[in-house]
Amino acid sequence: MEKVIDISNLNKVYKNGRGIVDINLDIYCGEIFGFLGPNGAGKTTTMKIMTGLIKPDSGDVKILGYSILEDFEKAMANVGCIIETAESYQYLTAYENLKQFSRYYNEVDDKRIDEVLELTDIKRFKNEKTKKFSLGMKQRLGIAAAILSRPKVVILDEPFNGLDVEGMIQMRNIIKNLAREENTTFFISSHLIHDVELTCNKIGVLYGGKMLNVDSTKNILKNYASLENYFVSEVERNARV
């Protein structure tokens, strides 16, 4: 199996002492990795480093074999992402927003724009301005933008935020289908444990800036009644140390 994301000895500590310490992680082609941890654990910091928004103090991230520090453009060439919030141009329609994004890519045409609108279930709103969109609709548009260029890697920070139950189920299905049918690799951070359990096939727990454990969802659920039970026991075990 091809290693798609390789995070090695990643460190970033802020003045307030928070941050991440010595993160190591390997993610392989077609995996849906769930980055689980409470707010403030360091999930967004890690993802900002992965996407070049901030520089690490030390360590590196390689995506598809390219270092984000030495070969940033090549590393990001096949990556789609949403970090923190899905931003859009408020006075443009959903379609016009995606048309704007499509200009960054050679191979994205109107047919592809319609495809991703269909996939994320907002095609019927394609001609509405996004300033009227609910948080859930903005999230869907953000996902549509993230998968527009058929990236090999999709990095999503809290993709289930603001979605109603139906939206969450659809989002899970979109992610699973892309992983299964197009071998897309997903790196998803969330504090919504239930959704991570139902979406991801590999889980890493981040707590207080440190990686506590990485395991397959299948393995975890063999030993624990739910991902929540596993998470609580991991955190308790490490909080005592």
JSON list of C-alpha atoms in Angstrom, two decimals:
[
{"chain": "A", "resi": 1, "resn": "MET", "atom": "CA", "xyz": [0.00, 0.00, 0.00]},
{"chain": "A", "resi": 2, "resn": "GLU", "atom": "CA", "xyz": [1.22, 3.46, -0.92]},
{"chain": "A", "resi": 3, "resn": "LYS", "atom": "CA", "xyz": [2.08, 5.77, 1.98]},
{"chain": "A", "resi": 4, "resn": "VAL", "atom": "CA", "xyz": [0.29, 9.04, 1.27]},
{"chain": "A", "resi": 5, "resn": "ILE", "atom": "CA", "xyz": [0.92, 11.14, 4.38]},
{"chain": "A", "resi": 6, "resn": "ASP", "atom": "CA", "xyz": [4.08, 10.82, 6.44]},
{"chain": "A", "resi": 7, "resn": "ILE", "atom": "CA", "xyz": [4.30, 13.03, 9.52]},
{"chain": "A", "resi": 8, "resn": "SER", "atom": "CA", "xyz": [7.61, 12.77, 11.34]},
{"chain": "A", "resi": 9, "resn": "ASN", "atom": "CA", "xyz": [8.69, 14.28, 14.69]},
{"chain": "A", "resi": 10, "resn": "LEU", "atom": "CA", "xyz": [6.41, 17.28, 14.27]},
{"chain": "A", "resi": 11, "resn": "ASN", "atom": "CA", "xyz": [6.69, 19.98, 16.95]},
{"chain": "A", "resi": 12, "resn": "LYS", "atom": "CA", "xyz": [5.08, 23.38, 17.33]},
{"chain": "A", "resi": 13, "resn": "VAL", "atom": "CA", "xyz": [4.80, 25.05, 20.72]},
{"chain": "A", "resi": 14, "resn": "TYR", "atom": "CA", "xyz": [3.18, 28.47, 21.20]},
{"chain": "A", "resi": 15, "resn": "LYS", "atom": "CA", "xyz": [4.12, 31.08, 23.80]},
{"chain": "A", "resi": 16, "resn": "ASN", "atom": "CA", "xyz": [1.26, 29.95, 26.04]},
{"chain": "A", "resi": 17, "resn": "GLY", "atom": "CA", "xyz": [2.79, 26.46, 26.17]},
{"chain": "A", "resi": 18, "resn": "ARG", "atom": "CA", "xyz": [0.07, 24.89, 24.03]},
{"chain": "A", "resi": 19, "resn": "GLY", "atom": "CA", "xyz": [0.82, 23.17, 20.76]},
{"chain": "A", "resi": 20, "resn": "ILE", "atom": "CA", "xyz": [1.95, 19.76, 19.56]},
{"chain": "A", "resi": 21, "resn": "VAL", "atom": "CA", "xyz": [4.89, 17.62, 20.64]},
{"chain": "A", "resi": 22, "resn": "ASP", "atom": "CA", "xyz": [6.61, 14.93, 18.59]},
{"chain": "A", "resi": 23, "resn": "ILE", "atom": "CA", "xyz": [3.74, 13.85, 16.34]},
{"chain": "A", "resi": 24, "resn": "ASN", "atom": "CA", "xyz": [4.47, 10.81, 14.14]},
{"chain": "A", "resi": 25, "resn": "LEU", "atom": "CA", "xyz": [1.90, 9.38, 11.78]},
{"chain": "A", "resi": 26, "resn": "ASP", "atom": "CA", "xyz": [1.68, 7.28, 8.59]},
{"chain": "A", "resi": 27, "resn": "ILE", "atom": "CA", "xyz": [-1.48, 7.26, 6.49]},
{"chain": "A", "resi": 28, "resn": "TYR", "atom": "CA", "xyz": [-1.93, 5.02, 3.46]},
{"chain": "A", "resi": 29, "resn": "CYS", "atom": "CA", "xyz": [-3.82, 5.31, 0.19]},
{"chain": "A", "resi": 30, "resn": "GLY", "atom": "CA", "xyz": [-7.61, 5.11, 0.53]},
{"chain": "A", "resi": 31, "resn": "GLU", "atom": "CA", "xyz": [-7.63, 5.32, 4.34]},
{"chain": "A", "resi": 32, "resn": "ILE", "atom": "CA", "xyz": [-10.11, 7.54, 6.14]},
{"chain": "A", "resi": 33, "resn": "PHE", "atom": "CA", "xyz": [-8.12, 8.73, 9.13]},
{"chain": "A", "resi": 34, "resn": "GLY", "atom": "CA", "xyz": [-9.95, 10.27, 12.07]},
{"chain": "A", "resi": 35, "resn": "PHE", "atom": "CA", "xyz": [-7.94, 12.72, 14.15]},
{"chain": "A", "resi": 36, "resn": "LEU", "atom": "CA", "xyz": [-9.76, 12.71, 17.45]},
{"chain": "A", "resi": 37, "resn": "GLY", "atom": "CA", "xyz": [-9.25, 14.98, 20.41]},
{"chain": "A", "resi": 38, "resn": "PRO", "atom": "CA", "xyz": [-10.90, 17.61, 22.59]},
{"chain": "A", "resi": 39, "resn": "ASN", "atom": "CA", "xyz": [-10.88, 21.26, 21.51]},
{"chain": "A", "resi": 40, "resn": "GLY", "atom": "CA", "xyz": [-7.42, 22.72, 22.10]},
{"chain": "A", "resi": 41, "resn": "ALA", "atom": "CA", "xyz": [-5.65, 19.36, 21.78]},
{"chain": "A", "resi": 42, "resn": "GLY", "atom": "CA", "xyz": [-3.62, 20.56, 18.78]},
{"chain": "A", "resi": 43, "resn": "LYS", "atom": "CA", "xyz": [-5.64, 19.13, 15.89]},
{"chain": "A", "resi": 44, "resn": "THR", "atom": "CA", "xyz": [-5.96, 22.40, 13.95]},
{"chain": "A", "resi": 45, "resn": "THR", "atom": "CA", "xyz": [-2.30, 23.27, 14.60]},
{"chain": "A", "resi": 46, "resn": "THR", "atom": "CA", "xyz": [-1.25, 19.96, 13.02]},
{"chain": "A", "resi": 47, "resn": "MET", "atom": "CA", "xyz": [-3.53, 20.49, 10.04]},
{"chain": "A", "resi": 48, "resn": "LYS", "atom": "CA", "xyz": [-2.34, 24.07, 9.53]},
{"chain": "A", "resi": 49, "resn": "ILE", "atom": "CA", "xyz": [1.23, 22.77, 9.38]},
{"chain": "A", "resi": 50, "resn": "MET", "atom": "CA", "xyz": [0.17, 20.03, 6.94]},
{"chain": "A", "resi": 51, "resn": "THR", "atom": "CA", "xyz": [-1.33, 22.63, 4.61]},
{"chain": "A", "resi": 52, "resn": "GLY", "atom": "CA", "xyz": [1.47, 25.18, 4.92]},
{"chain": "A", "resi": 53, "resn": "LEU", "atom": "CA", "xyz": [-0.52, 27.78, 6.86]},
{"chain": "A", "resi": 54, "resn": "ILE", "atom": "CA", "xyz": [2.01, 27.75, 9.69]},
{"chain": "A", "resi": 55, "resn": "LYS", "atom": "CA", "xyz": [5.57, 26.48, 9.97]},
{"chain": "A", "resi": 56, "resn": "PRO", "atom": "CA", "xyz": [6.56, 23.79, 12.49]},
{"chain": "A", "resi": 57, "resn": "ASP", "atom": "CA", "xyz": [9.34, 24.40, 15.03]},
{"chain": "A", "resi": 58, "resn": "SER", "atom": "CA", "xyz": [10.82, 21.10, 13.88]},
{"chain": "A", "resi": 59, "resn": "GLY", "atom": "CA", "xyz": [9.87, 17.93, 12.03]},
{"chain": "A", "resi": 60, "resn": "ASP", "atom": "CA", "xyz": [8.30, 17.53, 8.60]},
{"chain": "A", "resi": 61, "resn": "VAL", "atom": "CA", "xyz": [5.21, 16.39, 6.72]},
{"chain": "A", "resi": 62, "resn": "LYS", "atom": "CA", "xyz": [5.47, 14.56, 3.41]},
{"chain": "A", "resi": 63, "resn": "ILE", "atom": "CA", "xyz": [2.41, 14.28, 1.19]},
{"chain": "A", "resi": 64, "resn": "LEU", "atom": "CA", "xyz": [2.70, 11.81, -1.70]},
{"chain": "A", "resi": 65, "resn": "GLY", "atom": "CA", "xyz": [6.46, 11.80, -1.09]},
{"chain": "A", "resi": 66, "resn": "TYR", "atom": "CA", "xyz": [6.95, 15.59, -1.21]},
{"chain": "A", "resi": 67, "resn": "SER", "atom": "CA", "xyz": [8.00, 17.63, 1.82]},
{"chain": "A", "resi": 68, "resn": "ILE", "atom": "CA", "xyz": [5.70, 20.56, 2.60]},
{"chain": "A", "resi": 69, "resn": "LEU", "atom": "CA", "xyz": [8.77, 22.50, 3.73]},
{"chain": "A", "resi": 70, "resn": "GLU", "atom": "CA", "xyz": [10.99, 21.84, 0.71]},
{"chain": "A", "resi": 71, "resn": "ASP", "atom": "CA", "xyz": [8.52, 21.10, -2.10]},
{"chain": "A", "resi": 72, "resn": "PHE", "atom": "CA", "xyz": [5.35, 22.84, -1.02]},
{"chain": "A", "resi": 73, "resn": "GLU", "atom": "CA", "xyz": [3.72, 23.21, -4.44]},
{"chain": "A", "resi": 74, "resn": "LYS", "atom": "CA", "xyz": [4.29, 19.58, -5.38]},
{"chain": "A", "resi": 75, "resn": "ALA", "atom": "CA", "xyz": [3.15, 18.40, -1.94]},
{"chain": "A", "resi": 76, "resn": "MET", "atom": "CA", "xyz": [-0.10, 20.36, -2.23]},
{"chain": "A", "resi": 77, "resn": "ALA", "atom": "CA", "xyz": [-0.75, 19.67, -5.93]},
{"chain": "A", "resi": 78, "resn": "ASN", "atom": "CA", "xyz": [-3.08, 16.76, -5.13]},
{"chain": "A", "resi": 79, "resn": "VAL", "atom": "CA", "xyz": [-4.57, 18.03, -1.88]},
{"chain": "A", "resi": 80, "resn": "GLY", "atom": "CA", "xyz": [-8.02, 19.48, -1.22]},
{"chain": "A", "resi": 81, "resn": "CYS", "atom": "CA", "xyz": [-8.75, 20.95, 2.20]},
{"chain": "A", "resi": 82, "resn": "ILE", "atom": "CA", "xyz": [-10.96, 22.92, 4.54]},
{"chain": "A", "resi": 83, "resn": "ILE", "atom": "CA", "xyz": [-9.25, 24.28, 7.66]},
{"chain": "A", "resi": 84, "resn": "GLU", "atom": "CA", "xyz": [-11.41, 25.81, 10.40]},
{"chain": "A", "resi": 85, "resn": "THR", "atom": "CA", "xyz": [-14.27, 27.25, 8.32]},
{"chain": "A", "resi": 86, "resn": "ALA", "atom": "CA", "xyz": [-15.49, 26.79, 4.78]},
{"chain": "A", "resi": 87, "resn": "GLU", "atom": "CA", "xyz": [-15.11, 30.26, 3.29]},
{"chain": "A", "resi": 88, "resn": "SER", "atom": "CA", "xyz": [-16.97, 31.48, 0.21]},
{"chain": "A", "resi": 89, "resn": "TYR", "atom": "CA", "xyz": [-17.55, 34.70, -1.70]},
{"chain": "A", "resi": 90, "resn": "GLN", "atom": "CA", "xyz": [-20.85, 35.82, -0.14]},
{"chain": "A", "resi": 91, "resn": "TYR", "atom": "CA", "xyz": [-22.11, 37.79, -3.14]},
{"chain": "A", "resi": 92, "resn": "LEU", "atom": "CA", "xyz": [-21.52, 34.99, -5.61]},
{"chain": "A", "resi": 93, "resn": "THR", "atom": "CA", "xyz": [-23.78, 31.99, -6.13]},
{"chain": "A", "resi": 94, "resn": "ALA", "atom": "CA", "xyz": [-22.71, 28.46, -5.21]},
{"chain": "A", "resi": 95, "resn": "TYR", "atom": "CA", "xyz": [-21.99, 27.79, -8.88]},
{"chain": "A", "resi": 96, "resn": "GLU", "atom": "CA", "xyz": [-19.98, 31.03, -9.30]},
{"chain": "A", "resi": 97, "resn": "ASN", "atom": "CA", "xyz": [-17.92, 30.22, -6.21]},
{"chain": "A", "resi": 98, "resn": "LEU", "atom": "CA", "xyz": [-16.95, 26.84, -7.64]},
{"chain": "A", "resi": 99, "resn": "LYS", "atom": "CA", "xyz": [-16.29, 28.45, -11.03]},
{"chain": "A", "resi": 100, "resn": "GLN", "atom": "CA", "xyz": [-13.83, 30.81, -9.27]},
{"chain": "A", "resi": 101, "resn": "PHE", "atom": "CA", "xyz": [-12.06, 27.85, -7.61]},
{"chain": "A", "resi": 102, "resn": "SER", "atom": "CA", "xyz": [-12.00, 25.91, -10.87]},
{"chain": "A", "resi": 103, "resn": "ARG", "atom": "CA", "xyz": [-9.68, 28.52, -12.41]},
{"chain": "A", "resi": 104, "resn": "TYR", "atom": "CA", "xyz": [-6.82, 27.10, -10.30]},
{"chain": "A", "resi": 105, "resn": "TYR", "atom": "CA", "xyz": [-7.09, 23.77, -12.12]},
{"chain": "A", "resi": 106, "resn": "ASN", "atom": "CA", "xyz": [-6.71, 22.83, -15.77]},
{"chain": "A", "resi": 107, "resn": "GLU", "atom": "CA", "xyz": [-9.01, 19.87, -15.85]},
{"chain": "A", "resi": 108, "resn": "VAL", "atom": "CA", "xyz": [-12.13, 21.18, -14.06]},
{"chain": "A", "resi": 109, "resn": "ASP", "atom": "CA", "xyz": [-15.02, 21.99, -16.40]},
{"chain": "A", "resi": 110, "resn": "ASP", "atom": "CA", "xyz": [-18.70, 22.87, -15.86]},
{"chain": "A", "resi": 111, "resn": "LYS", "atom": "CA", "xyz": [-19.62, 19.19, -15.95]},
{"chain": "A", "resi": 112, "resn": "ARG", "atom": "CA", "xyz": [-17.34, 18.56, -12.96]},
{"chain": "A", "resi": 113, "resn": "ILE", "atom": "CA", "xyz": [-18.82, 21.58, -11.11]},
{"chain": "A", "resi": 114, "resn": "ASP", "atom": "CA", "xyz": [-22.30, 20.11, -11.59]},
{"chain": "A", "resi": 115, "resn": "GLU", "atom": "CA", "xyz": [-21.02, 16.71, -10.43]},
{"chain": "A", "resi": 116, "resn": "VAL", "atom": "CA", "xyz": [-19.72, 18.02, -7.11]},
{"chain": "A", "resi": 117, "resn": "LEU", "atom": "CA", "xyz": [-22.87, 20.10, -6.54]},
{"chain": "A", "resi": 118, "resn": "GLU", "atom": "CA", "xyz": [-24.86, 16.92, -7.10]},
{"chain": "A", "resi": 119, "resn": "LEU", "atom": "CA", "xyz": [-22.57, 14.87, -4.84]},
{"chain": "A", "resi": 120, "resn": "THR", "atom": "CA", "xyz": [-22.88, 17.32, -1.95]},
{"chain": "A", "resi": 121, "resn": "ASP", "atom": "CA", "xyz": [-26.63, 17.72, -2.52]},
{"chain": "A", "resi": 122, "resn": "ILE", "atom": "CA", "xyz": [-26.65, 21.48, -3.15]},
{"chain": "A", "resi": 123, "resn": "LYS", "atom": "CA", "xyz": [-27.29, 21.42, -6.90]},
{"chain": "A", "resi": 124, "resn": "ARG", "atom": "CA", "xyz": [-30.77, 22.86, -6.38]},
{"chain": "A", "resi": 125, "resn": "PHE", "atom": "CA", "xyz": [-29.18, 25.90, -4.69]},
{"chain": "A", "resi": 126, "resn": "LYS", "atom": "CA", "xyz": [-26.49, 26.42, -7.36]},
{"chain": "A", "resi": 127, "resn": "ASN", "atom": "CA", "xyz": [-27.86, 29.82, -8.41]},
{"chain": "A", "resi": 128, "resn": "GLU", "atom": "CA", "xyz": [-28.37, 31.18, -4.91]},
{"chain": "A", "resi": 129, "resn": "LYS", "atom": "CA", "xyz": [-25.93, 33.63, -3.33]},
{"chain": "A", "resi": 130, "resn": "THR", "atom": "CA", "xyz": [-24.01, 32.00, -0.49]},
{"chain": "A", "resi": 131, "resn": "LYS", "atom": "CA", "xyz": [-24.65, 34.81, 1.98]},
{"chain": "A", "resi": 132, "resn": "LYS", "atom": "CA", "xyz": [-28.10, 33.24, 2.47]},
{"chain": "A", "resi": 133, "resn": "PHE", "atom": "CA", "xyz": [-26.64, 29.79, 3.10]},
{"chain": "A", "resi": 134, "resn": "SER", "atom": "CA", "xyz": [-26.96, 28.08, 6.49]},
{"chain": "A", "resi": 135, "resn": "LEU", "atom": "CA", "xyz": [-23.79, 26.81, 8.18]},
{"chain": "A", "resi": 136, "resn": "GLY", "atom": "CA", "xyz": [-24.57, 23.29, 6.93]},
{"chain": "A", "resi": 137, "resn": "MET", "atom": "CA", "xyz": [-24.94, 24.48, 3.33]},
{"chain": "A", "resi": 138, "resn": "LYS", "atom": "CA", "xyz": [-21.66, 26.39, 3.58]},
{"chain": "A", "resi": 139, "resn": "GLN", "atom": "CA", "xyz": [-19.99, 23.21, 4.82]},
{"chain": "A", "resi": 140, "resn": "ARG", "atom": "CA", "xyz": [-21.35, 21.30, 1.82]},
{"chain": "A", "resi": 141, "resn": "LEU", "atom": "CA", "xyz": [-20.12, 23.96, -0.57]},
{"chain": "A", "resi": 142, "resn": "GLY", "atom": "CA", "xyz": [-16.73, 23.80, 1.17]},
{"chain": "A", "resi": 143, "resn": "ILE", "atom": "CA", "xyz": [-16.59, 20.03, 0.62]},
{"chain": "A", "resi": 144, "resn": "ALA", "atom": "CA", "xyz": [-17.62, 20.52, -3.02]},
{"chain": "A", "resi": 145, "resn": "ALA", "atom": "CA", "xyz": [-14.70, 22.96, -3.43]},
{"chain": "A", "resi": 146, "resn": "ALA", "atom": "CA", "xyz": [-12.29, 20.61, -1.64]},
{"chain": "A", "resi": 147, "resn": "ILE", "atom": "CA", "xyz": [-13.05, 17.68, -3.98]},
{"chain": "A", "resi": 148, "resn": "LEU", "atom": "CA", "xyz": [-13.45, 19.76, -7.15]},
{"chain": "A", "resi": 149, "resn": "SER", "atom": "CA", "xyz": [-10.10, 18.84, -8.70]},
{"chain": "A", "resi": 150, "resn": "ARG", "atom": "CA", "xyz": [-10.40, 15.13, -7.76]},
{"chain": "A", "resi": 151, "resn": "PRO", "atom": "CA", "xyz": [-7.52, 15.43, -5.26]},
{"chain": "A", "resi": 152, "resn": "LYS", "atom": "CA", "xyz": [-5.81, 12.27, -4.00]},
{"chain": "A", "resi": 153, "resn": "VAL", "atom": "CA", "xyz": [-5.77, 13.63, -0.44]},
{"chain": "A", "resi": 154, "resn": "VAL", "atom": "CA", "xyz": [-8.54, 15.57, 1.30]},
{"chain": "A", "resi": 155, "resn": "ILE", "atom": "CA", "xyz": [-7.86, 17.27, 4.64]},
{"chain": "A", "resi": 156, "resn": "LEU", "atom": "CA", "xyz": [-10.99, 18.30, 6.54]},
{"chain": "A", "resi": 157, "resn": "ASP", "atom": "CA", "xyz": [-11.08, 20.18, 9.84]},
{"chain": "A", "resi": 158, "resn": "GLU", "atom": "CA", "xyz": [-14.40, 19.50, 11.62]},
{"chain": "A", "resi": 159, "resn": "PRO", "atom": "CA", "xyz": [-16.41, 18.66, 8.46]},
{"chain": "A", "resi": 160, "resn": "PHE", "atom": "CA", "xyz": [-19.52, 17.65, 10.45]},
{"chain": "A", "resi": 161, "resn": "ASN", "atom": "CA", "xyz": [-19.85, 21.02, 12.18]},
{"chain": "A", "resi": 162, "resn": "GLY", "atom": "CA", "xyz": [-23.18, 22.71, 11.60]},
{"chain": "A", "resi": 163, "resn": "LEU", "atom": "CA", "xyz": [-24.73, 19.78, 9.74]},
{"chain": "A", "resi": 164, "resn": "ASP", "atom": "CA", "xyz": [-28.11, 18.36, 10.72]},
{"chain": "A", "resi": 165, "resn": "VAL", "atom": "CA", "xyz": [-28.48, 14.59, 11.11]},
{"chain": "A", "resi": 166, "resn": "GLU", "atom": "CA", "xyz": [-29.37, 14.09, 7.45]},
{"chain": "A", "resi": 167, "resn": "GLY", "atom": "CA", "xyz": [-26.41, 16.25, 6.41]},
{"chain": "A", "resi": 168, "resn": "MET", "atom": "CA", "xyz": [-24.05, 14.24, 8.60]},
{"chain": "A", "resi": 169, "resn": "ILE", "atom": "CA", "xyz": [-25.22, 10.97, 7.08]},
{"chain": "A", "resi": 170, "resn": "GLN", "atom": "CA", "xyz": [-24.78, 12.37, 3.56]},
{"chain": "A", "resi": 171, "resn": "MET", "atom": "CA", "xyz": [-21.34, 13.74, 4.41]},
{"chain": "A", "resi": 172, "resn": "ARG", "atom": "CA", "xyz": [-20.26, 10.35, 5.77]},
{"chain": "A", "resi": 173, "resn": "ASN", "atom": "CA", "xyz": [-21.49, 8.66, 2.60]},
{"chain": "A", "resi": 174, "resn": "ILE", "atom": "CA", "xyz": [-19.70, 11.14, 0.32]},
{"chain": "A", "resi": 175, "resn": "ILE", "atom": "CA", "xyz": [-16.42, 10.52, 2.17]},
{"chain": "A", "resi": 176, "resn": "LYS", "atom": "CA", "xyz": [-16.78, 6.73, 2.19]},
{"chain": "A", "resi": 177, "resn": "ASN", "atom": "CA", "xyz": [-17.75, 6.58, -1.48]},
{"chain": "A", "resi": 178, "resn": "LEU", "atom": "CA", "xyz": [-14.79, 8.70, -2.56]},
{"chain": "A", "resi": 179, "resn": "ALA", "atom": "CA", "xyz": [-12.41, 6.57, -0.51]},
{"chain": "A", "resi": 180, "resn": "ARG", "atom": "CA", "xyz": [-13.87, 3.36, -1.91]},
{"chain": "A", "resi": 181, "resn": "GLU", "atom": "CA", "xyz": [-14.43, 4.35, -5.54]},
{"chain": "A", "resi": 182, "resn": "GLU", "atom": "CA", "xyz": [-11.64, 6.85, -6.21]},
{"chain": "A", "resi": 183, "resn": "ASN", "atom": "CA", "xyz": [-9.12, 5.70, -3.56]},
{"chain": "A", "resi": 184, "resn": "THR", "atom": "CA", "xyz": [-9.14, 9.21, -2.09]},
{"chain": "A", "resi": 185, "resn": "THR", "atom": "CA", "xyz": [-7.29, 9.41, 1.23]},
{"chain": "A", "resi": 186, "resn": "PHE", "atom": "CA", "xyz": [-9.01, 11.45, 3.94]},
{"chain": "A", "resi": 187, "resn": "PHE", "atom": "CA", "xyz": [-7.54, 13.14, 7.00]},
{"chain": "A", "resi": 188, "resn": "ILE", "atom": "CA", "xyz": [-10.44, 14.30, 9.17]},
{"chain": "A", "resi": 189, "resn": "SER", "atom": "CA", "xyz": [-10.31, 16.04, 12.52]},
{"chain": "A", "resi": 190, "resn": "SER", "atom": "CA", "xyz": [-13.34, 16.09, 14.75]},
{"chain": "A", "resi": 191, "resn": "HIS", "atom": "CA", "xyz": [-14.47, 16.09, 18.35]},
{"chain": "A", "resi": 192, "resn": "LEU", "atom": "CA", "xyz": [-17.75, 14.40, 17.31]},
{"chain": "A", "resi": 193, "resn": "ILE", "atom": "CA", "xyz": [-16.78, 10.89, 18.33]},
{"chain": "A", "resi": 194, "resn": "HIS", "atom": "CA", "xyz": [-19.87, 9.14, 16.98]},
{"chain": "A", "resi": 195, "resn": "ASP", "atom": "CA", "xyz": [-19.36, 10.50, 13.46]},
{"chain": "A", "resi": 196, "resn": "VAL", "atom": "CA", "xyz": [-15.68, 9.58, 13.48]},
{"chain": "A", "resi": 197, "resn": "GLU", "atom": "CA", "xyz": [-16.60, 6.03, 14.53]},
{"chain": "A", "resi": 198, "resn": "LEU", "atom": "CA", "xyz": [-19.06, 5.70, 11.66]},
{"chain": "A", "resi": 199, "resn": "THR", "atom": "CA", "xyz": [-16.84, 7.34, 9.01]},
{"chain": "A", "resi": 200, "resn": "CYS", "atom": "CA", "xyz": [-13.18, 6.57, 9.69]},
{"chain": "A", "resi": 201, "resn": "ASN", "atom": "CA", "xyz": [-11.35, 3.27, 9.40]},
{"chain": "A", "resi": 202, "resn": "LYS", "atom": "CA", "xyz": [-8.26, 4.44, 11.29]},
{"chain": "A", "resi": 203, "resn": "ILE", "atom": "CA", "xyz": [-8.18, 6.57, 14.43]},
{"chain": "A", "resi": 204, "resn": "GLY", "atom": "CA", "xyz": [-5.51, 8.64, 16.12]},
{"chain": "A", "resi": 205, "resn": "VAL", "atom": "CA", "xyz": [-6.13, 10.19, 19.52]},
{"chain": "A", "resi": 206, "resn": "LEU", "atom": "CA", "xyz": [-4.51, 13.54, 20.23]},
{"chain": "A", "resi": 207, "resn": "TYR", "atom": "CA", "xyz": [-4.57, 14.84, 23.79]},
{"chain": "A", "resi": 208, "resn": "GLY", "atom": "CA", "xyz": [-2.65, 17.76, 25.27]},
{"chain": "A", "resi": 209, "resn": "GLY", "atom": "CA", "xyz": [-0.61, 18.07, 22.08]},
{"chain": "A", "resi": 210, "resn": "LYS", "atom": "CA", "xyz": [0.58, 14.44, 22.13]},
{"chain": "A", "resi": 211, "resn": "MET", "atom": "CA", "xyz": [-0.47, 11.44, 20.04]},
{"chain": "A", "resi": 212, "resn": "LEU", "atom": "CA", "xyz": [-1.76, 8.85, 22.48]},
{"chain": "A", "resi": 213, "resn": "ASN", "atom": "CA", "xyz": [-2.47, 6.03, 20.10]},
{"chain": "A", "resi": 214, "resn": "VAL", "atom": "CA", "xyz": [-3.22, 5.10, 16.49]},
{"chain": "A", "resi": 215, "resn": "ASP", "atom": "CA", "xyz": [-5.30, 2.03, 15.65]},
{"chain": "A", "resi": 216, "resn": "SER", "atom": "CA", "xyz": [-7.85, 0.74, 13.17]},
{"chain": "A", "resi": 217, "resn": "THR", "atom": "CA", "xyz": [-11.50, 1.36, 14.06]},
{"chain": "A", "resi": 218, "resn": "LYS", "atom": "CA", "xyz": [-12.09, -2.37, 13.63]},
{"chain": "A", "resi": 219, "resn": "ASN", "atom": "CA", "xyz": [-9.45, -3.22, 16.25]},
{"chain": "A", "resi": 220, "resn": "ILE", "atom": "CA", "xyz": [-10.71, -0.60, 18.69]},
{"chain": "A", "resi": 221, "resn": "LEU", "atom": "CA", "xyz": [-14.31, -1.84, 18.45]},
{"chain": "A", "resi": 222, "resn": "LYS", "atom": "CA", "xyz": [-13.15, -5.41, 19.08]},
{"chain": "A", "resi": 223, "resn": "ASN", "atom": "CA", "xyz": [-11.95, -4.32, 22.52]},
{"chain": "A", "resi": 224, "resn": "TYR", "atom": "CA", "xyz": [-14.34, -1.48, 23.41]},
{"chain": "A", "resi": 225, "resn": "ALA", "atom": "CA", "xyz": [-18.11, -1.08, 23.25]},
{"chain": "A", "resi": 226, "resn": "SER", "atom": "CA", "xyz": [-17.70, 2.20, 21.36]},
{"chain": "A", "resi": 227, "resn": "LEU", "atom": "CA", "xyz": [-15.08, 4.68, 20.21]},
{"chain": "A", "resi": 228, "resn": "GLU", "atom": "CA", "xyz": [-16.20, 6.95, 23.04]},
{"chain": "A", "resi": 229, "resn": "ASN", "atom": "CA", "xyz": [-15.32, 4.30, 25.64]},
{"chain": "A", "resi": 230, "resn": "TYR", "atom": "CA", "xyz": [-11.92, 3.82, 24.00]},
{"chain": "A", "resi": 231, "resn": "PHE", "atom": "CA", "xyz": [-11.30, 7.57, 23.88]},
{"chain": "A", "resi": 232, "resn": "VAL", "atom": "CA", "xyz": [-12.21, 8.09, 27.53]},
{"chain": "A", "resi": 233, "resn": "SER", "atom": "CA", "xyz": [-10.02, 5.19, 28.66]},
{"chain": "A", "resi": 234, "resn": "GLU", "atom": "CA", "xyz": [-7.05, 6.40, 26.57]},
{"chain": "A", "resi": 235, "resn": "VAL", "atom": "CA", "xyz": [-7.36, 9.92, 27.97]},
{"chain": "A", "resi": 236, "resn": "GLU", "atom": "CA", "xyz": [-7.74, 8.70, 31.56]},
{"chain": "A", "resi": 237, "resn": "ARG", "atom": "CA", "xyz": [-4.81, 6.34, 31.23]},
{"chain": "A", "resi": 238, "resn": "ASN", "atom": "CA", "xyz": [-2.60, 9.14, 29.93]},
{"chain": "A", "resi": 239, "resn": "ALA", "atom": "CA", "xyz": [-3.91, 11.85, 32.25]},
{"chain": "A", "resi": 240, "resn": "ARG", "atom": "CA", "xyz": [-2.63, 9.82, 35.19]},
{"chain": "A", "resi": 241, "resn": "VAL", "atom": "CA", "xyz": [0.90, 9.57, 33.83]}
]
